[in-house]
mmCIF file of C-alpha atoms in Angstrom:
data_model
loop_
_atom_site.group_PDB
_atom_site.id
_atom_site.type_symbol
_atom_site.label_atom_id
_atom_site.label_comp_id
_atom_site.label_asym_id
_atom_site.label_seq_id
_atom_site.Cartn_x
_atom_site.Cartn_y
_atom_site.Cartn_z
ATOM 1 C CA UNK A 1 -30.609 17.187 54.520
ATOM 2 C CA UNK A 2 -33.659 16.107 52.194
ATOM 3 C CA UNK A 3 -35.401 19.217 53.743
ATOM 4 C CA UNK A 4 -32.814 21.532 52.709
ATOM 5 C CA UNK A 5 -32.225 20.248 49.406
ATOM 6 C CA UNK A 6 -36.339 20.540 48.356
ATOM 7 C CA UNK A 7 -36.038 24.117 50.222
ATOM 8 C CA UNK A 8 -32.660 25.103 48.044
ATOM 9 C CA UNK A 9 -34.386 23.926 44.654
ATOM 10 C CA UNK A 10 -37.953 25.517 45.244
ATOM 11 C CA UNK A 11 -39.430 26.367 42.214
ATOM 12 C CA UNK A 12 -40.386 29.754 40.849
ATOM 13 C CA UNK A 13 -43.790 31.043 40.873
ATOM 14 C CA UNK A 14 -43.689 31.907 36.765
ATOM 15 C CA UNK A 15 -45.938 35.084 37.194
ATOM 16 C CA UNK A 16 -42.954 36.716 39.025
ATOM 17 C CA UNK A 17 -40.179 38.123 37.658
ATOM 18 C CA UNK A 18 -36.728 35.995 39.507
ATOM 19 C CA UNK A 19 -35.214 37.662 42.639
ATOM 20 C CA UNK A 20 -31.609 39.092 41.831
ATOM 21 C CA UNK A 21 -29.662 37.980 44.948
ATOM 22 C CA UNK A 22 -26.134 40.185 45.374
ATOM 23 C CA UNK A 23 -23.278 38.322 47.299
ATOM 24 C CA UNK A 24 -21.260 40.142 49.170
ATOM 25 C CA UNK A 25 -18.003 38.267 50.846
ATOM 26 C CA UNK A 26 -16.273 38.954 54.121
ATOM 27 C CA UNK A 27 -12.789 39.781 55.098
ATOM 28 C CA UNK A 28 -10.292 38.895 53.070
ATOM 29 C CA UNK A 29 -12.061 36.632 50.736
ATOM 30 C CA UNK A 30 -13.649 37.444 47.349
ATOM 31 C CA UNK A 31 -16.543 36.400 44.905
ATOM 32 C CA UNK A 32 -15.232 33.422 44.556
ATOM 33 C CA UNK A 33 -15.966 31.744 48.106
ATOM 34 C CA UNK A 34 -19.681 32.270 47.017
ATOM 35 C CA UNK A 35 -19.389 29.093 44.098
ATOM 36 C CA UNK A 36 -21.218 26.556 45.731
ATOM 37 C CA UNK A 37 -24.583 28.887 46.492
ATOM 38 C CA UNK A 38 -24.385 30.870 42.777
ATOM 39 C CA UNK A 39 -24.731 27.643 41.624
ATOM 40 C CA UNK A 40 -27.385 25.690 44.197
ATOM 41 C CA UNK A 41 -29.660 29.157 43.057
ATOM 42 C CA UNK A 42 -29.092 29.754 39.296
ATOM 43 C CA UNK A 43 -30.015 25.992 38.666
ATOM 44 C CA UNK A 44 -33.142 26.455 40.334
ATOM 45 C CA UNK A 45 -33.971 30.220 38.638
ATOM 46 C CA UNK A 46 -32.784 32.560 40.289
ATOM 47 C CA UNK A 47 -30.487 35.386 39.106
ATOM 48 C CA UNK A 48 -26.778 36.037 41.584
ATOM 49 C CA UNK A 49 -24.460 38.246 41.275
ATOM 50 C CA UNK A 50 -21.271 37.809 43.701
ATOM 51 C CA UNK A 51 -18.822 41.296 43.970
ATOM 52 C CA UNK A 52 -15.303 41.399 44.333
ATOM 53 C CA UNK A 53 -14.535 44.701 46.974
ATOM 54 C CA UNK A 54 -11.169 46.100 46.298
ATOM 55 C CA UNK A 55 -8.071 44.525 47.069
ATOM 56 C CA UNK A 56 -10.239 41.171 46.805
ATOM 57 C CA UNK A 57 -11.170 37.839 44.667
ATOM 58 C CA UNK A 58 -9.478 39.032 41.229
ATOM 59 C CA UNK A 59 -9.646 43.102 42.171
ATOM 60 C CA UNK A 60 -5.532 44.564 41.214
ATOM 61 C CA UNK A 61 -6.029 46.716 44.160
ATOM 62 C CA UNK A 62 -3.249 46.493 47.232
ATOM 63 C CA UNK A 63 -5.053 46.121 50.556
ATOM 64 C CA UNK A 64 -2.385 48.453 52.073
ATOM 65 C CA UNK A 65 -3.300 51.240 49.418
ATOM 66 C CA UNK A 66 -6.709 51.691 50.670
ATOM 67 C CA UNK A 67 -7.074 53.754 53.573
ATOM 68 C CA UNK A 68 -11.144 54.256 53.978
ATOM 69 C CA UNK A 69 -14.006 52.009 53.809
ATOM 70 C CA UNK A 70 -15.796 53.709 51.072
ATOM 71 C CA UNK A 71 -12.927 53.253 48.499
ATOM 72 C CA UNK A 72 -13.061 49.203 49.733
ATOM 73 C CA UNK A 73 -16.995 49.211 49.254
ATOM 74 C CA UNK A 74 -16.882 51.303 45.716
ATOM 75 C CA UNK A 75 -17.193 47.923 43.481
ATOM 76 C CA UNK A 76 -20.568 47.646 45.417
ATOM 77 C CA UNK A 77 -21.448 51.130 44.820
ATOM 78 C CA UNK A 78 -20.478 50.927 41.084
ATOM 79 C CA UNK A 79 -22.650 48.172 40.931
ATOM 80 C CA UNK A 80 -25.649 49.319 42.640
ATOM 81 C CA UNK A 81 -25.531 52.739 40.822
ATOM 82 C CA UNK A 82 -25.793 50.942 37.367
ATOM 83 C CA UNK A 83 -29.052 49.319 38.078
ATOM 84 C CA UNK A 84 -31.927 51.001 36.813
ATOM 85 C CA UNK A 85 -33.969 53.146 39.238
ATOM 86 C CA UNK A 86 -37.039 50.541 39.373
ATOM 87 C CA UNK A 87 -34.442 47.646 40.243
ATOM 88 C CA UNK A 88 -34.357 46.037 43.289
ATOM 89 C CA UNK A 89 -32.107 43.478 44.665
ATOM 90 C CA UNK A 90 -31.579 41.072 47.853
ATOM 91 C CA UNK A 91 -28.466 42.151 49.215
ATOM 92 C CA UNK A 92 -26.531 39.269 51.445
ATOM 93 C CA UNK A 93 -23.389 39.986 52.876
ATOM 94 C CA UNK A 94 -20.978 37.671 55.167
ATOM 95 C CA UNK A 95 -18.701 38.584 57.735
ATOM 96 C CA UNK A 96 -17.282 42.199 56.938
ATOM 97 C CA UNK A 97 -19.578 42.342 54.208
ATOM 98 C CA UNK A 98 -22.243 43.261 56.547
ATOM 99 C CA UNK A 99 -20.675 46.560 56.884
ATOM 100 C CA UNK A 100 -21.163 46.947 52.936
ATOM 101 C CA UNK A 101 -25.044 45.646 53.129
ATOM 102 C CA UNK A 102 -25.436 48.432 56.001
ATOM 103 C CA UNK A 103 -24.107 50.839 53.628
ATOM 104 C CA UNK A 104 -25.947 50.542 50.518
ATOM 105 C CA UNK A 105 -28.936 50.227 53.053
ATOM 106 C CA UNK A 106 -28.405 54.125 53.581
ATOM 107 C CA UNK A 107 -27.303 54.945 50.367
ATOM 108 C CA UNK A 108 -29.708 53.276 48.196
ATOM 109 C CA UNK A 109 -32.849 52.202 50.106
ATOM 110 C CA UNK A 110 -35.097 52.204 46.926
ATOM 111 C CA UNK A 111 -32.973 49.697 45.025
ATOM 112 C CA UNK A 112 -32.697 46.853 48.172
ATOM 113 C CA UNK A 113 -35.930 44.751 49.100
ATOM 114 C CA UNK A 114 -33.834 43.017 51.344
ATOM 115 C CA UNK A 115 -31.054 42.815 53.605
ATOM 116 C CA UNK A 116 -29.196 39.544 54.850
ATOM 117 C CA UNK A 117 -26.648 39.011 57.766
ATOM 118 C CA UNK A 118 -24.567 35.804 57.607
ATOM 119 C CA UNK A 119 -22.373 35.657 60.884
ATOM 120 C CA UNK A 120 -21.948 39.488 59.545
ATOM 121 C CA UNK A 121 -21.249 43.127 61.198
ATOM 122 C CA UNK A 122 -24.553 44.042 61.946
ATOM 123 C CA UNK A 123 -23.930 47.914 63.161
ATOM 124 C CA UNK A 124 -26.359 51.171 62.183
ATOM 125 C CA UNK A 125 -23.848 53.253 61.851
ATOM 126 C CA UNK A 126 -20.809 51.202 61.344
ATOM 127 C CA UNK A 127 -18.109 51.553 64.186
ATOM 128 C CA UNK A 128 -18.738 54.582 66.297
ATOM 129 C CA UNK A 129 -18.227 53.619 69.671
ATOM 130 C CA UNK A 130 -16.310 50.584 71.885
ATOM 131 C CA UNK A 131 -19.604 48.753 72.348
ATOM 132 C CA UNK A 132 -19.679 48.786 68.640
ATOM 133 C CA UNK A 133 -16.554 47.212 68.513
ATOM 134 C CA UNK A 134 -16.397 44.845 70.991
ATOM 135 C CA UNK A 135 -19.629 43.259 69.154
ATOM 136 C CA UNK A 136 -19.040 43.707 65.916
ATOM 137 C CA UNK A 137 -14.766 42.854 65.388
ATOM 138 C CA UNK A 138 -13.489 39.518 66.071
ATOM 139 C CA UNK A 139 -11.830 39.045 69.007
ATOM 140 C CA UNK A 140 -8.809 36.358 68.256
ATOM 141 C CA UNK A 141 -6.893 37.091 70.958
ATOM 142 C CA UNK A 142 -7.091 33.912 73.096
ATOM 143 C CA UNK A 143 -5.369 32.205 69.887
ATOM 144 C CA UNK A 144 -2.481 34.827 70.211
ATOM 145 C CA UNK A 145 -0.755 35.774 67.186
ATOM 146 C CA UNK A 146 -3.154 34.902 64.484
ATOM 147 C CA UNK A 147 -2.544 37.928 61.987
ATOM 148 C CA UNK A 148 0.167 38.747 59.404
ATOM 149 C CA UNK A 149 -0.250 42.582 59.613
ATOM 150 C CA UNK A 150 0.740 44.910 56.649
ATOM 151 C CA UNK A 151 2.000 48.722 57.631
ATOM 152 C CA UNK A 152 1.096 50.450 53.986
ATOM 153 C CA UNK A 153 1.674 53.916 56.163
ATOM 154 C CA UNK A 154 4.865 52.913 57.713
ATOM 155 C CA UNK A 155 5.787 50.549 60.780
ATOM 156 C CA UNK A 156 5.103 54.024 63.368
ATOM 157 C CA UNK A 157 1.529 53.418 62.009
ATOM 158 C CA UNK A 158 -1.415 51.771 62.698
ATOM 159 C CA UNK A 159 -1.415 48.114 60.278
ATOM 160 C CA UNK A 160 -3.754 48.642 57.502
ATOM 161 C CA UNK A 161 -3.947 45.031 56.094
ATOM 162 C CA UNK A 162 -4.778 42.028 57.980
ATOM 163 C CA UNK A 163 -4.671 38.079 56.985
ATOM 164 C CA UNK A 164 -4.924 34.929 59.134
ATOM 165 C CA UNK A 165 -2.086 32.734 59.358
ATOM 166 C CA UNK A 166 -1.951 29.371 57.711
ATOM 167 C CA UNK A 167 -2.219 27.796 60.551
ATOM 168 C CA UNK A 168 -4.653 29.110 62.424
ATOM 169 C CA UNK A 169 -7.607 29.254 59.425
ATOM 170 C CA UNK A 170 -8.868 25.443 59.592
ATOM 171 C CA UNK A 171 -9.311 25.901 63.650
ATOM 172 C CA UNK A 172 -10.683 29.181 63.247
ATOM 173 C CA UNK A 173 -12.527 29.624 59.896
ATOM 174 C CA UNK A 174 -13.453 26.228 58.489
ATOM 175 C CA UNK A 175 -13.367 24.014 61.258
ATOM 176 C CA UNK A 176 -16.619 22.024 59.672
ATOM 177 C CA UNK A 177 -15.692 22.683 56.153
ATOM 178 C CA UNK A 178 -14.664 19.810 53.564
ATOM 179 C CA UNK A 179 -10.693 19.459 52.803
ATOM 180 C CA UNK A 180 -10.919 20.536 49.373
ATOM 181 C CA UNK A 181 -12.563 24.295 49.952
ATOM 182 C CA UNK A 182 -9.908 24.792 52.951
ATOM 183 C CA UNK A 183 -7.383 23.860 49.535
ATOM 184 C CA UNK A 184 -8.849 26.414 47.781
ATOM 185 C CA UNK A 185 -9.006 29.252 50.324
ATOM 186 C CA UNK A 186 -5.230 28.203 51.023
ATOM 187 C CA UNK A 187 -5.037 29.448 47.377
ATOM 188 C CA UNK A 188 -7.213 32.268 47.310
ATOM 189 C CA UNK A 189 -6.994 34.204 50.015
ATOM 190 C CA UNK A 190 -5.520 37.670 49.868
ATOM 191 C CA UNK A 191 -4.897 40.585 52.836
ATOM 192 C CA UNK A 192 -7.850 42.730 53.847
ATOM 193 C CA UNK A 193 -7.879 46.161 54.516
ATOM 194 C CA UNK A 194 -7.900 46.095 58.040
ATOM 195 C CA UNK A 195 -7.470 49.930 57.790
ATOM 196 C CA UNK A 196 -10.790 50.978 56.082
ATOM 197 C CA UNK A 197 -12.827 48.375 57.864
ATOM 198 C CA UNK A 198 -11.928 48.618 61.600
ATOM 199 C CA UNK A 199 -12.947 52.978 60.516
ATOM 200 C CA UNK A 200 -16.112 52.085 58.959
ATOM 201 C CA UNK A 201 -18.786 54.658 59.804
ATOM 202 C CA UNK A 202 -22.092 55.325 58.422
ATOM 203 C CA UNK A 203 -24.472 58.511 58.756
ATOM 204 C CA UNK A 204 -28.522 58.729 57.588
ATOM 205 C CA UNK A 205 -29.270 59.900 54.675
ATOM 206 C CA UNK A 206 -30.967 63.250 55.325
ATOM 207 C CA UNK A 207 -34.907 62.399 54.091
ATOM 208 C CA UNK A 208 -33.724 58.957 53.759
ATOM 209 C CA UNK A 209 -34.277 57.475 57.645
ATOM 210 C CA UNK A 210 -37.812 56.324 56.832
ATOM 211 C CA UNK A 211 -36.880 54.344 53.429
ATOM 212 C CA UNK A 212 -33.857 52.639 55.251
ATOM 213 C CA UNK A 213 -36.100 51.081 57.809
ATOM 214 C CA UNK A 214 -38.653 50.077 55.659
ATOM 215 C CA UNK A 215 -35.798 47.588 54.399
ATOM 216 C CA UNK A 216 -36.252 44.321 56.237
ATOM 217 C CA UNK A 217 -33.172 42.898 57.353
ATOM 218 C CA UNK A 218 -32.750 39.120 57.944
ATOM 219 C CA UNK A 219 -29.878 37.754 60.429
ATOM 220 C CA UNK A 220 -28.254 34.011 59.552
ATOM 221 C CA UNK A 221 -26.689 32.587 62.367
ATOM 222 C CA UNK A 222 -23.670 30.411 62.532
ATOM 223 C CA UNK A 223 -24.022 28.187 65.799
ATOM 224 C CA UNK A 224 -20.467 27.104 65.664
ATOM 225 C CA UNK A 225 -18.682 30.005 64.550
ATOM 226 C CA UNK A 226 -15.303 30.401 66.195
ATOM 227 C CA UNK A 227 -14.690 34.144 64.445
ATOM 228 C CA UNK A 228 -18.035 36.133 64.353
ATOM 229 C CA UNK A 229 -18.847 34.484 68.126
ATOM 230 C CA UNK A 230 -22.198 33.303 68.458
ATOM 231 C CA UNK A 231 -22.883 35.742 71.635
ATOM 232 C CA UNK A 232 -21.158 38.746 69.072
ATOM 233 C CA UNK A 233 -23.767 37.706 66.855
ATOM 234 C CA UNK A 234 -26.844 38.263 69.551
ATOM 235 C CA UNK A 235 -25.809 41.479 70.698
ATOM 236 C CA UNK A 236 -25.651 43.120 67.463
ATOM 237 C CA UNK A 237 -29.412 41.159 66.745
ATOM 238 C CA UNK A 238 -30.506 42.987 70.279
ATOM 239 C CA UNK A 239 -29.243 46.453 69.473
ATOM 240 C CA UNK A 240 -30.605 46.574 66.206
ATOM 241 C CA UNK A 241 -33.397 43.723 66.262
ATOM 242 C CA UNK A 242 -33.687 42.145 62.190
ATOM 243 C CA UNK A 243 -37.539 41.486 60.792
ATOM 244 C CA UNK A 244 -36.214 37.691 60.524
ATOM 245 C CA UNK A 245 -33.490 35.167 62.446
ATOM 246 C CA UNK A 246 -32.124 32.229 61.627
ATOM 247 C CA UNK A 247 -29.845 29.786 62.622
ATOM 248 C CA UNK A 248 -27.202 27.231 60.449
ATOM 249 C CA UNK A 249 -25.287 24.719 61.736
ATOM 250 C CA UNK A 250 -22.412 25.762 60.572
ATOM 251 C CA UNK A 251 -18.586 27.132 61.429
ATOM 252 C CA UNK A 252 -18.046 30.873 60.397
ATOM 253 C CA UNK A 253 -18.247 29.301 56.240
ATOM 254 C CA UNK A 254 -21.857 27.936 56.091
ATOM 255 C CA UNK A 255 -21.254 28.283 52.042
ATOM 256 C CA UNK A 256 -18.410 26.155 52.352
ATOM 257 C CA UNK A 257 -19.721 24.017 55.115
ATOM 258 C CA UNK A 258 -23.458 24.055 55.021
ATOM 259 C CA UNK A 259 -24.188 25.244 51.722
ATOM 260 C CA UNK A 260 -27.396 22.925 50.840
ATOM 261 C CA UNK A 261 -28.877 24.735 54.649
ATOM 262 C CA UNK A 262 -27.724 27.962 53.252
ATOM 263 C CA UNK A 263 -28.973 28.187 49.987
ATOM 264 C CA UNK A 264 -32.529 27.248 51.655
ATOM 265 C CA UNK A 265 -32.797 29.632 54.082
ATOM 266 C CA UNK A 266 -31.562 32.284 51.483
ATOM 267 C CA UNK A 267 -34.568 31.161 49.462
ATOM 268 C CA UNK A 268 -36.779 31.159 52.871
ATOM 269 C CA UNK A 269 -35.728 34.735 53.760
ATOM 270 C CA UNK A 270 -36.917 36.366 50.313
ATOM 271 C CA UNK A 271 -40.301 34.176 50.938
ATOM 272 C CA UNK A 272 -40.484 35.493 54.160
ATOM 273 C CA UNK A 273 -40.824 39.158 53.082
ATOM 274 C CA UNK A 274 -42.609 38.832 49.623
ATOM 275 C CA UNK A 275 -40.181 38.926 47.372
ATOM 276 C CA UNK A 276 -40.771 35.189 46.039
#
C-alpha cells in the first residue's frame, strides 16, 4: 500500500503543463462515484474533470426518454467540443463508459492523448455483432432476476432502462468495497439507459482511421470483478490488443475499493505514453 500511495502522489515535473484527466462513469452511476480519485489527483497537481451522461449523477434527464447512445454520450460531446483545438485530454472511462471513451476516440482523435479502460466495454465499433456482445455486456444471469427494468416505449417493447436490485449490488458490484460507499451508492444510484447502450454502434471517421489509432489505449483490470468478468475483460484486450495492461485487485469499483492502486496506475498509464 506504501507503493501505491508514493505512486498516487508523484510529483509533477514543473516544466510541463498538468495532464487534464476526464472521468467518465459506468452504468447507472454518475460523476459522483469518481470522489475518492478527483481528490487522490488534484492534491497532487493534476487537473480532473468527472461528466455526468444523461439521465445520470445530477443530469434531469429520464433514462426511459433516451432512446440512442449518442443522446446518452452528448454531455461528453458538449464537453469535448468546448476545448480548444490544441487541447488534449486523458480520457478514462469505467464500465459502460468505455463505450463513450471509444466514441470520442473516433470523433475527436486530435483532442485525446490517451485512452483508459477500467473493467470497461472495450469494442471498435461498439455492438455490431453477438461476439461483441457476449464480451462486452454483463452476463447476470446465473444470479436470476437482478434488474428492475423500465418500458419508456410501452410493456410490448423492448425495456429501455435498467438498475440492479438492492439486493443483489454488494454481491455483485462492491463486494470488496467499504460499508460507507455501498451507503452512498444505495443513495445515488439512478436507472441507466439500457436502451441506447445495449444499440451502441460506432463507424470511422472517413480520413480519420489513422489519427484514431495513433491514440494509445490503456486497459485496467479488475481481478475480482463479478460484473465486467475477468475472462470478458481478456477477450475484448485480444480482439482489439491496448498499447498498455494492467491489473487491480479490485471488485468491479476499484475507485471505491482500491482507490490508492487506482489513482497510481492512472498516474503510471499517462507516464507510460509521455504525457507526464
Amino acid at each position: 500500500m506504501a507503493e501505491e500511495n508514493q505512486e498516487a502522489t508523484l510529483e509533477l515535473k514543473p516544466t510541463r503543463k498538468p495532464p487534464h484527466f476526464v472521468l467518465i462513469h459506468g452504468m447507472s452511476l454518475g460523476s459522483w462515484c469518481w470522489y475518492k480519485i478527483k481528490c487522490l489527483m488534484e492534491v497532487s497537481g493534476y487537473t480532473v474533470t468527472c461528466i455526468d451522461l444523461k439521465s445520470s449523477g445530477i443530469d434531469p434527464s429520464s433514462a426511459d426518454t433516451l432512446t440512442s447512445f449518442d443522446q446518452y454520450n452528448q454531455p461528453l460531446i458538449d464537453f469535448l467540443s468546448s476545448l480548444p483545438e490544441q487541447a488534449q485530454v486523458i480520457l478514462v472511462g469505467h464500465s459502460a463508459g468505455g463505450l463513450s471513451v471509444t466514441s470520442s476516440i473516433q470523433r475527436f482523435p486530435k483532442k485525446i492523448c490517451l485512452a483508459v479502460y477500467i473493467a470497461a466495454t472495450m469494442l471498435k465499433f461498439g455492438f455490431q455483432t453477438a461476439e461483441d456482445l457476449k464480451d462486452g455486456v454483463p452476463d447476470l444471469s446465473e444470479h436470476g432476476d437482478v434488474y428492475e427494468l423500465g418500458f419508456g416505449l410501452g410493456p410490448e417493447n423492448p425495456p429501455t432502462s435498467a438498475l440492479i436490485k438492492p439486493e443483489f449490488r454488494r454481491k455483485l458490484l462492491y463486494h470488496m468495497t467499504p460499508q460507507q460507499e455501498c451507503a452512498l451508492a444505495a443513495l445515488m444510484m439512478r436507472p441507466a439507459p439500457l436502451l441506447a447502450l445495449t444499440t451502441a454502434k460506432m463507424e470511422e471517421e472517413k480520413g480519420q482511421e489513422e489519427e484514431e489509432e495513433q491514440v494509445p489505449r490503456v486497459y485496467i483490470k479488475t481481478l475480482h470483478d463479478r460484473v465486467m468478468k475477468p475472462e470478458q475483460q481478456e477477450a475484448m484486450m485480444k480482439r482489439w490488443p491496448p498499447s498498455q495492461a494492467y491489473e487491480v485487485d479490485s471488485d468491479h469499483s476499484p475507485f471505491f475499493s482500491n482507490p490508492f492502486a487506482l489513482c497510481g496506475l492512472l498516474i503510471k498509464a499517462a507516464v507510460s505514453v509521455g504525457s507526464i
